Short mmCIF file of C-alpha atoms and ligand atoms in Angstrom, two decimals:
data_model
loop_
_atom_site.label_atom_id
_atom_site.label_comp_id
_atom_site.label_asym_id
_atom_site.label_seq_id
_atom_site.Cartn_x
_atom_site.Cartn_y
_atom_site.Cartn_z
CA UNK A 1 126.62 114.59 114.54
CA UNK A 2 128.39 114.83 111.22
CA UNK A 3 126.07 114.03 108.34
CA UNK A 4 126.97 113.23 104.75
CA UNK A 5 124.40 113.62 101.97
CA UNK A 6 125.17 112.08 98.58
CA UNK A 7 123.65 114.01 95.66
CA UNK A 8 123.38 117.56 94.42
CA UNK A 9 119.89 118.56 93.31
CA UNK A 10 116.75 120.20 94.64
CA UNK A 11 115.73 117.01 96.43
CA UNK A 12 119.02 116.93 98.31
CA UNK A 13 118.65 120.61 99.23
CA UNK A 14 115.20 119.86 100.69
CA UNK A 15 116.62 116.93 102.68
CA UNK A 16 119.52 119.04 103.98
CA UNK A 17 117.32 121.95 105.05
CA UNK A 18 115.11 119.54 107.00
CA UNK A 19 118.02 117.63 108.57
CA UNK A 20 119.46 120.94 109.78
CA UNK A 21 116.44 121.35 112.07
CA UNK A 22 117.84 118.60 114.32
CA UNK A 23 119.90 120.19 117.12
CA UNK A 24 122.38 117.30 117.32
CA UNK A 25 123.57 117.97 113.75
CA UNK A 26 126.88 119.85 113.86
CA UNK A 27 127.99 119.62 110.25
CA UNK A 28 126.54 118.52 106.91
CA UNK A 29 128.64 117.59 103.89
CA UNK A 30 127.06 117.37 100.44
CA UNK A 31 128.80 115.26 97.78
CA UNK A 32 128.85 117.02 95.38
CA UNK A 33 126.06 119.43 96.43
CA UNK A 34 125.65 122.60 94.34
CA UNK A 35 126.08 126.38 94.52
CA UNK A 36 122.82 126.84 96.43
CA UNK A 37 123.29 123.89 98.77
CA UNK A 38 126.61 125.54 99.73
CA UNK A 39 124.61 127.97 101.89
CA UNK A 40 123.41 125.07 104.07
CA UNK A 41 126.18 122.46 103.84
CA UNK A 42 129.85 122.04 103.02
CA UNK A 43 129.97 120.96 99.39
CA UNK A 44 132.78 118.61 98.39
CA UNK A 45 133.64 117.92 94.77
CA UNK A 46 133.12 114.16 94.82
CA UNK A 47 130.60 112.80 92.29
CA UNK A 48 127.53 110.89 93.48
CA UNK A 49 128.65 107.81 91.49
CA UNK A 50 132.20 107.79 92.88
CA UNK A 51 131.51 105.12 95.52
CA UNK A 52 135.16 104.74 96.51
CA UNK A 53 135.61 108.51 96.82
CA UNK A 54 132.45 108.77 98.94
CA UNK A 55 133.61 105.98 101.28
CA UNK A 56 137.11 107.42 101.66
CA UNK A 57 135.67 110.84 102.46
CA UNK A 58 133.23 109.39 105.00
CA UNK A 59 135.97 107.49 106.83
CA UNK A 60 138.49 110.37 106.77
CA UNK A 61 135.92 112.80 108.13
CA UNK A 62 134.43 110.49 110.78
CA UNK A 63 130.92 110.75 109.36
CA UNK A 64 128.27 109.59 111.84
CA UNK A 65 125.42 109.09 109.39
CA UNK A 66 125.09 109.06 105.60
CA UNK A 67 122.05 109.70 103.44
CA UNK A 68 122.28 108.44 99.86
CA UNK A 69 119.61 110.21 97.82
CA UNK A 70 120.00 109.53 94.04
CA UNK A 71 119.20 106.29 92.20
CA UNK A 72 122.62 105.70 90.60
CA UNK A 73 124.74 105.36 93.76
CA UNK A 74 122.01 103.29 95.44
CA UNK A 75 121.86 100.87 92.52
CA UNK A 76 125.69 100.82 92.39
CA UNK A 77 125.87 99.76 96.05
CA UNK A 78 126.88 102.98 97.87
CA UNK A 79 124.99 101.85 100.99
CA UNK A 80 126.63 98.41 100.96
CA UNK A 81 130.06 100.03 100.66
CA UNK A 82 129.45 102.63 103.41
CA UNK A 83 128.02 99.99 105.75
CA UNK A 84 131.11 97.87 105.21
CA UNK A 85 133.12 100.82 106.54
CA UNK A 86 130.86 100.88 109.61
CA UNK A 87 128.91 104.00 108.60
CA UNK A 88 125.15 103.83 109.24
CA UNK A 89 123.15 104.90 106.19
CA UNK A 90 119.72 105.90 105.02
CA UNK A 91 118.88 104.16 101.75
CA UNK A 92 118.42 100.64 100.41
CA UNK A 93 121.30 98.29 99.73
CA UNK A 94 121.97 97.41 96.06
CA UNK A 95 120.09 94.13 96.30
CA UNK A 96 116.94 96.09 97.24
CA UNK A 97 117.60 99.14 95.03
CA UNK A 98 117.16 96.79 92.06
CA UNK A 99 113.43 97.47 92.49
CA UNK A 100 114.18 100.68 90.55
CA UNK A 101 117.38 99.53 88.81
CA UNK A 102 115.65 96.83 86.78
CA UNK A 103 112.13 97.16 85.41
CA UNK A 104 112.21 93.47 84.49
CA UNK A 105 112.92 92.66 88.15
CA UNK A 106 110.12 94.89 89.45
CA UNK A 107 107.55 93.67 86.91
CA UNK A 108 108.39 90.02 87.67
CA UNK A 109 108.18 90.76 91.41
CA UNK A 110 104.71 92.25 91.02
CA UNK A 111 103.53 89.33 88.90
CA UNK A 112 104.92 86.73 91.34
CA UNK A 113 103.31 88.37 94.38
CA UNK A 114 100.03 89.52 92.81
CA UNK A 115 100.69 93.27 93.11
CA UNK A 116 98.49 95.18 90.62
CA UNK A 117 100.39 96.57 87.64
CA UNK A 118 100.05 96.82 83.84
CA UNK A 119 100.19 93.52 81.89
CA UNK A 120 103.58 93.10 80.22
CA UNK A 121 106.04 91.03 78.23
CA UNK A 122 109.85 91.03 78.52
CA UNK A 123 112.15 90.85 75.48
CA UNK A 124 115.90 90.43 75.18
CA UNK A 125 116.07 90.72 71.40
CA UNK A 126 114.61 93.21 68.97
CA UNK A 127 113.22 90.65 66.53
CA UNK A 128 110.97 88.98 69.09
CA UNK A 129 109.79 92.40 70.32
CA UNK A 130 108.99 93.56 66.77
CA UNK A 131 107.10 90.31 66.08
CA UNK A 132 105.06 90.81 69.24
CA UNK A 133 104.23 94.38 68.21
CA UNK A 134 102.62 93.19 64.95
CA UNK A 135 99.34 92.64 66.76
CA UNK A 136 99.86 94.12 70.23
CA UNK A 137 97.20 96.59 71.46
CA UNK A 138 98.08 100.24 70.64
CA UNK A 139 98.90 102.61 72.35
CA UNK A 140 101.58 100.61 74.08
CA UNK A 141 104.41 101.42 76.46
CA UNK A 142 108.05 100.48 75.87
CA UNK A 143 110.46 100.61 78.82
CA UNK A 144 114.20 100.08 78.89
CA UNK A 145 115.09 97.66 81.69
CA UNK A 146 117.77 99.73 83.42
CA UNK A 147 118.25 103.31 84.60
CA UNK A 148 117.98 105.83 81.75
CA UNK A 149 118.01 109.27 83.38
CA UNK A 150 114.20 109.16 83.54
CA UNK A 151 113.96 108.92 79.74
CA UNK A 152 113.64 105.17 79.30
CA UNK A 153 109.84 105.10 78.99
CA UNK A 154 108.22 105.64 75.59
CA UNK A 155 104.46 105.82 75.13
CA UNK A 156 103.86 104.74 71.53
CA UNK A 157 100.62 105.99 70.00
CA UNK A 158 101.14 104.06 66.76
CA UNK A 159 102.59 100.68 65.78
CA UNK A 160 105.30 102.46 63.83
CA UNK A 161 106.35 104.55 66.84
CA UNK A 162 106.46 101.39 68.97
CA UNK A 163 108.77 99.69 66.46
CA UNK A 164 110.95 102.81 66.28
CA UNK A 165 111.24 102.78 70.08
CA UNK A 166 112.30 99.13 70.11
CA UNK A 167 114.91 99.77 67.43
CA UNK A 168 116.26 102.87 69.13
CA UNK A 169 116.55 101.15 72.53
CA UNK A 170 117.70 97.68 71.46
CA UNK A 171 119.55 98.23 68.18
CA UNK A 172 120.86 101.82 68.42
CA UNK A 173 121.40 101.47 72.20
CA UNK A 174 119.92 104.89 72.96
CA UNK A 175 120.30 104.10 76.67
CA UNK A 176 123.37 101.88 76.45
CA UNK A 177 123.23 98.58 78.35
CA UNK A 178 120.04 99.71 80.10
CA UNK A 179 118.29 98.72 76.88
CA UNK A 180 119.64 95.15 76.60
CA UNK A 181 116.21 94.04 77.78
CA UNK A 182 112.91 95.84 77.44
CA UNK A 183 109.44 95.60 78.91
CA UNK A 184 106.47 96.18 76.62
CA UNK A 185 103.39 96.88 78.67
CA UNK A 186 99.72 97.67 78.56
CA UNK A 187 98.82 101.37 78.31
CA UNK A 188 96.88 102.40 81.42
CA UNK A 189 94.81 105.51 82.04
CA UNK A 190 93.80 107.47 85.12
CA UNK A 191 95.17 110.12 87.47
CA UNK A 192 98.76 109.59 88.61
CA UNK A 193 99.80 109.77 92.25
CA UNK A 194 103.25 109.66 93.81
CA UNK A 195 103.48 108.13 97.28
CA UNK A 196 106.83 108.13 99.05
CA UNK A 197 107.04 105.87 102.08
CA UNK A 198 109.49 105.30 104.91
CA UNK A 199 110.09 101.63 105.53
CA UNK A 200 112.53 99.64 107.63
CA UNK A 201 111.48 96.37 105.99
CA UNK A 202 108.86 95.71 108.68
CA UNK A 203 106.81 98.86 109.21
CA UNK A 204 105.84 101.18 106.36
CA UNK A 205 104.64 104.75 106.84
CA UNK A 206 103.38 106.43 103.68
CA UNK A 207 104.20 110.14 103.50
CA UNK A 208 101.68 112.70 102.33
CA UNK A 209 100.76 111.93 98.68
CA UNK A 210 101.78 114.23 95.83
CA UNK A 211 101.23 115.00 92.16
CA UNK A 212 104.10 115.56 89.74
CA UNK A 213 103.84 117.54 86.48
CA UNK A 214 106.21 115.74 84.13
CA UNK A 215 105.63 117.52 80.82
CA UNK A 216 107.56 120.66 79.95
CA UNK A 217 104.64 122.90 78.97
CA UNK A 218 101.29 124.08 80.30
CA UNK A 219 98.36 121.73 79.80
CA UNK A 220 100.67 118.67 80.09
CA UNK A 221 102.04 119.35 76.61
CA UNK A 222 105.62 119.12 75.40
CA UNK A 223 108.46 116.78 76.23
CA UNK A 224 108.80 114.66 79.34
CA UNK A 225 111.07 116.23 81.98
CA UNK A 226 112.36 115.25 85.40
CA UNK A 227 109.32 117.11 86.79
CA UNK A 228 108.24 120.75 86.42
CA UNK A 229 106.39 121.07 89.71
CA UNK A 230 104.47 119.25 92.39
CA UNK A 231 101.59 119.67 94.81
CA UNK A 232 100.81 117.77 98.01
CA UNK A 233 98.54 116.18 99.03
CA UNK A 234 97.17 114.76 95.77
CA UNK A 235 93.37 115.27 95.80
CA UNK A 236 92.72 112.09 93.80
CA UNK A 237 94.30 110.03 96.57
CA UNK A 238 91.37 109.65 98.96
CA UNK A 239 91.47 107.91 102.34
CA UNK A 240 89.71 104.91 100.76
CA UNK A 241 92.30 104.62 98.01
CA UNK A 242 95.11 105.03 100.54
CA UNK A 243 93.74 102.09 102.54
CA UNK A 244 93.43 99.97 99.40
CA UNK A 245 97.01 100.82 98.37
CA UNK A 246 98.34 99.95 101.83
CA UNK A 247 96.67 96.53 101.65
CA UNK A 248 97.12 95.60 98.00
CA UNK A 249 100.37 97.39 97.07
CA UNK A 250 102.53 98.85 99.87
CA UNK A 251 102.71 96.04 102.43
CA UNK A 252 102.69 93.30 99.75
CA UNK A 253 105.75 95.02 98.21
CA UNK A 254 107.61 95.16 101.54
CA UNK A 255 106.74 91.51 102.19
CA UNK A 256 107.69 90.45 98.65
CA UNK A 257 111.11 92.07 98.99
CA UNK A 258 111.64 90.26 102.31
CA UNK A 259 110.57 86.95 100.77
CA UNK A 260 113.15 87.48 98.01
CA UNK A 261 115.89 88.12 100.61
CA UNK A 262 116.06 91.77 99.49
CA UNK A 263 114.64 93.61 102.51
CA UNK A 264 114.08 97.26 101.56
CA UNK A 265 115.09 99.96 104.05
CA UNK A 266 114.83 103.59 103.08
CA UNK A 267 112.37 105.64 101.08
CA UNK A 268 110.28 103.54 98.72
CA UNK A 269 108.53 105.55 96.03
CA UNK A 270 105.32 104.21 94.52
CA UNK A 271 104.36 105.76 91.17
CA UNK A 272 100.68 104.84 90.96
CA UNK A 273 97.95 105.18 88.39
CA UNK A 274 94.36 105.20 89.65
CA UNK A 275 92.82 103.19 86.83
CA UNK A 276 89.12 102.37 86.40
CA UNK A 277 90.12 98.89 87.68
CA UNK A 278 91.79 100.19 90.85
CA UNK A 279 95.23 101.58 91.72
CA UNK A 280 98.14 100.01 89.85
CA UNK A 281 101.91 100.44 90.11
CA UNK A 282 103.43 102.32 87.17
CA UNK A 283 106.92 102.32 88.66
CA UNK A 284 108.88 101.89 91.84
CA UNK A 285 111.76 104.16 92.75
CA UNK A 286 114.24 103.24 95.47
CA UNK A 287 114.56 106.84 96.71
CA UNK A 288 112.89 110.16 97.39
CA UNK A 289 111.30 111.67 94.25
CA UNK A 290 112.44 114.95 92.75
CA UNK A 291 110.52 117.33 92.90
CA UNK A 292 108.09 115.38 95.15
CA UNK A 293 110.47 115.74 98.11
CA UNK A 294 110.27 119.53 97.79
CA UNK A 295 106.56 119.43 98.72
CA UNK A 296 106.50 116.41 101.01
CA UNK A 297 109.31 117.25 103.45
CA UNK A 298 108.13 120.81 104.18
CA UNK A 299 104.90 119.19 105.48
CA UNK A 300 106.73 116.67 107.70
CA UNK A 301 106.18 117.49 111.38
CA UNK A 302 108.33 114.72 112.88
CA UNK A 303 112.09 115.27 112.96
CA UNK A 304 113.49 113.82 109.70
CA UNK A 305 116.80 112.59 111.09
CA UNK A 306 114.99 110.72 113.88
CA UNK A 307 112.77 108.99 111.30
CA UNK A 308 115.73 108.11 109.10
CA UNK A 309 117.69 106.66 112.00
CA UNK A 310 114.66 104.58 113.02
CA UNK A 311 114.57 103.20 109.47
CA UNK A 312 118.26 102.32 109.68
CA UNK A 313 117.89 100.73 113.13
CA UNK A 314 114.75 98.79 112.23
CA UNK A 315 112.74 100.59 114.92
CA UNK A 316 110.35 102.57 112.73
CA UNK A 317 107.38 100.84 114.40
CA UNK A 318 108.38 102.47 117.72
CA UNK A 319 107.86 106.04 116.52
CA UNK A 320 105.09 108.08 114.97
CA UNK A 321 105.56 109.95 111.70
CA UNK A 322 103.28 112.95 111.37
CA UNK A 323 102.52 115.45 108.63
CA UNK A 324 100.93 118.89 108.82
CA UNK A 325 97.30 119.03 107.79
CA UNK A 326 98.22 121.58 105.12
CA UNK A 327 99.08 121.92 101.42
CA UNK A 328 102.28 122.55 99.51
CA UNK A 329 103.11 123.60 95.97
CA UNK A 330 106.54 123.60 94.31
CA UNK A 331 107.09 125.41 91.01
CA UNK A 332 110.28 124.49 89.15
CA UNK A 333 112.10 127.42 87.56
CA UNK A 334 114.07 125.96 84.67
CA UNK A 335 116.40 127.21 81.97
CA UNK A 336 114.56 128.03 78.72
CA UNK A 337 115.08 125.09 76.35
CA UNK A 338 115.07 122.38 79.05
CA UNK A 339 114.83 119.35 78.69
CA UNK A 340 116.75 119.85 75.44
CA UNK A 341 119.41 122.49 74.82
CA UNK A 342 119.76 125.50 77.09
CA UNK A 343 122.33 128.16 77.98
CA UNK A 344 123.80 128.46 81.46
CA UNK A 345 125.85 130.86 83.56
CA UNK A 346 123.12 133.49 84.19
CA UNK A 347 123.15 135.22 87.54
CA UNK A 348 120.23 134.34 89.84
CA UNK A 349 118.66 136.92 92.11
CA UNK A 350 116.63 135.66 95.09
CA UNK A 351 115.37 138.15 97.70
CA UNK A 352 116.81 137.31 101.14
CA UNK A 353 113.37 137.02 102.78
CA UNK A 354 112.27 134.11 100.56
CA UNK A 355 115.54 132.18 100.61
CA UNK A 356 114.03 129.50 102.84
CA UNK A 357 111.32 128.80 100.20
CA UNK A 358 113.87 127.98 97.52
CA UNK A 359 115.48 124.60 96.91
CA UNK A 360 118.41 124.95 94.53
CA UNK A 361 118.78 122.24 91.88
CA UNK A 362 121.03 123.46 89.05
CA UNK A 363 123.16 126.41 90.12
CA UNK A 364 126.84 127.03 90.74
CA UNK A 365 128.82 129.68 92.57
CA UNK A 366 130.91 131.89 90.29
CA UNK A 367 132.94 134.64 91.94
CA UNK A 368 130.61 134.41 94.93
CA UNK A 369 127.47 134.80 92.80
CA UNK A 370 124.83 132.13 92.22
CA UNK A 371 124.54 131.34 88.48
CA UNK A 372 122.44 128.84 86.53
CA UNK A 373 124.21 125.57 85.74
CA UNK A 374 121.46 123.09 84.91
CA UNK A 375 118.11 122.53 83.23
CA UNK A 376 116.06 122.58 86.39
CA UNK A 377 117.46 125.51 88.34
CA UNK A 378 115.24 126.16 91.38
CA UNK A 379 112.24 124.62 93.15
CA UNK A 380 110.12 127.30 94.79
CA UNK A 381 107.85 125.88 97.49
CA UNK A 382 105.06 127.42 99.53
CA UNK A 383 102.87 125.80 102.17
CA UNK A 384 99.41 127.02 103.20
CA UNK A 385 96.11 125.89 104.67
CA UNK A 386 94.55 125.44 101.26
CA UNK A 387 95.87 124.25 97.91
CA UNK A 388 94.78 127.45 96.17
CA UNK A 389 96.72 129.55 98.65
CA UNK A 390 99.83 127.37 98.37
CA UNK A 391 99.75 127.73 94.56
CA UNK A 392 99.28 131.51 94.71
CA UNK A 393 102.05 131.91 97.28
CA UNK A 394 104.59 129.84 95.36
CA UNK A 395 103.89 131.80 92.14
CA UNK A 396 104.21 135.07 94.05
CA UNK A 397 107.69 133.98 95.22
CA UNK A 398 108.58 132.88 91.67
CA UNK A 399 107.78 136.41 90.44
CA UNK A 400 110.26 137.87 92.93
CA UNK A 401 113.10 135.68 91.61
CA UNK A 402 114.90 136.49 88.40
CA UNK A 403 117.50 135.13 86.02
CA UNK A 404 117.90 135.40 82.26
CA UNK A 405 116.11 132.71 80.25
CA UNK A 406 114.01 131.61 83.24
CA UNK A 407 111.14 129.31 82.24
CA UNK A 408 108.37 127.79 84.32
CA UNK A 409 104.94 126.31 83.85
CA UNK A 410 102.04 128.57 84.77
CA UNK A 411 99.61 125.80 85.68
CA UNK A 412 101.25 123.79 88.46
CA UNK A 413 98.43 122.56 90.70
CA UNK A 414 95.67 123.68 88.34
CA UNK A 415 94.40 120.16 87.66
CA UNK A 416 94.60 119.30 91.37
CA UNK A 417 92.66 122.44 92.25
CA UNK A 418 89.96 121.61 89.71
CA UNK A 419 89.71 118.08 91.18
CA UNK A 420 89.28 119.55 94.69
CA UNK A 421 86.64 121.98 93.53
CA UNK A 422 84.82 119.25 91.63
CA UNK A 423 84.23 117.26 94.83
P1 AMP B 501 108.46 106.63 84.42
O1 AMP B 501 109.69 107.13 83.75
O2 AMP B 501 108.45 105.16 84.72
O3 AMP B 501 108.06 107.53 85.56
O4 AMP B 501 107.27 106.83 83.36
C1 AMP B 501 107.06 108.08 82.84
C2 AMP B 501 105.60 108.29 82.64
O5 AMP B 501 105.12 107.44 81.62
C3 AMP B 501 104.71 107.98 83.84
O6 AMP B 501 104.65 109.00 84.77
C4 AMP B 501 103.38 107.77 83.16
O7 AMP B 501 102.77 109.02 82.88
C5 AMP B 501 103.77 107.14 81.85
N1 AMP B 501 103.58 105.67 81.91
C6 AMP B 501 104.46 104.74 82.32
N2 AMP B 501 103.92 103.51 82.22
C7 AMP B 501 102.68 103.67 81.72
C8 AMP B 501 101.60 102.79 81.38
N3 AMP B 501 101.73 101.46 81.53
N4 AMP B 501 100.47 103.31 80.91
C9 AMP B 501 100.34 104.65 80.74
N5 AMP B 501 101.29 105.54 81.03
C10 AMP B 501 102.46 105.06 81.51
N1 LIG B 502 109.61 112.97 89.95
C1 LIG B 502 109.83 111.64 89.52
C2 LIG B 502 111.03 110.99 90.05
O1 LIG B 502 111.66 111.43 90.98
O2 LIG B 502 111.38 109.95 89.52
#
């Protein structure tokens, strides 16, 4: 089978490495892929948002199955367009991807169907939002409606900061049209859990839970990033909470999307907060998380392509999806300065024997050498029987890898480990 994967980050590298395990796969194309993915797939210089280019390539190369990984092409309708050309795909159609593409849509969906989430108000003009903020509870959370490269959420600790956020999103258009509408919501507290789930719109199988580390620096300090590391499973996510989430959040979401005529097929990502009043949805994503995928897929025992095809065919209920009873830790090696300004073009050295532990996110090939080309450069993942071992192993691999200006957090998994030991 010829497989096409749309995207070019660490998440896509993790998907490709797993897909390669299926014997029927003869060739994998990554659009656009990256310098590291090139070791496992044929990278083609077609951008992930170039829907027409992707479709033309898929038809010309007789692609048998396509996997659309990033949010932008999903929201733009890449799956709709590929399906129109007769190419089976993994990923939701645009009408379902809106669950991530519009926060106003997802908040209204949760309200309509009684799915637990933070209380909120929607505004389409700055004046009304600023009026509301005069006596809104502080801290408060301001969210741009549309996609904003993961930066559209501002936690305002003061009334002034909340007003600044409204002005920057709605008046200065910091996120362009994504900020035409905003959600202002209640500030929630509690441990955060990411749960990715396979669903074909009927059956839903949650994957092993995980914990992201979004802030740039140790101790959850510094700026928000795309994610500096992950561990799986998440120790806060007990069997009891999992059952509660299945009943009050996961299946109600699948059913709500069906009732709206927007059946969701693909990977549905639940960003949850375990509040003192029970688990609540912080956000939905219409795709695999990054870097959650880098810890979740290495623990998947069932063949990934088989699961994906069952999602596409609506036969997920006929198969079992199993995970190893083990732990994984992924440490992101970034360029110093990320998520702000950073230099690129530094040569990366990875010992041959740990190549299979490394998912490449931001690197290019220059004269046959792998060089840094992005903020998040590598995801280094280890699996082990215990969380402590997985953490130690991934940091031991990190120490064997080198490039100039490499930066990583030293405490990935530390909070999770403390939670396990506190039991
Ligand atoms: P997002 O970009 O939607 O993933 O949000 C980024 C981060 O903001 C989340 O991971 C949470 O840590 C935080 N966040 C979002 N919404 C809320 C909320 N209602 N209360 C507290 N923290 C929030
Ligand atoms: N790691 C968070 C995300 O993929 O959105």
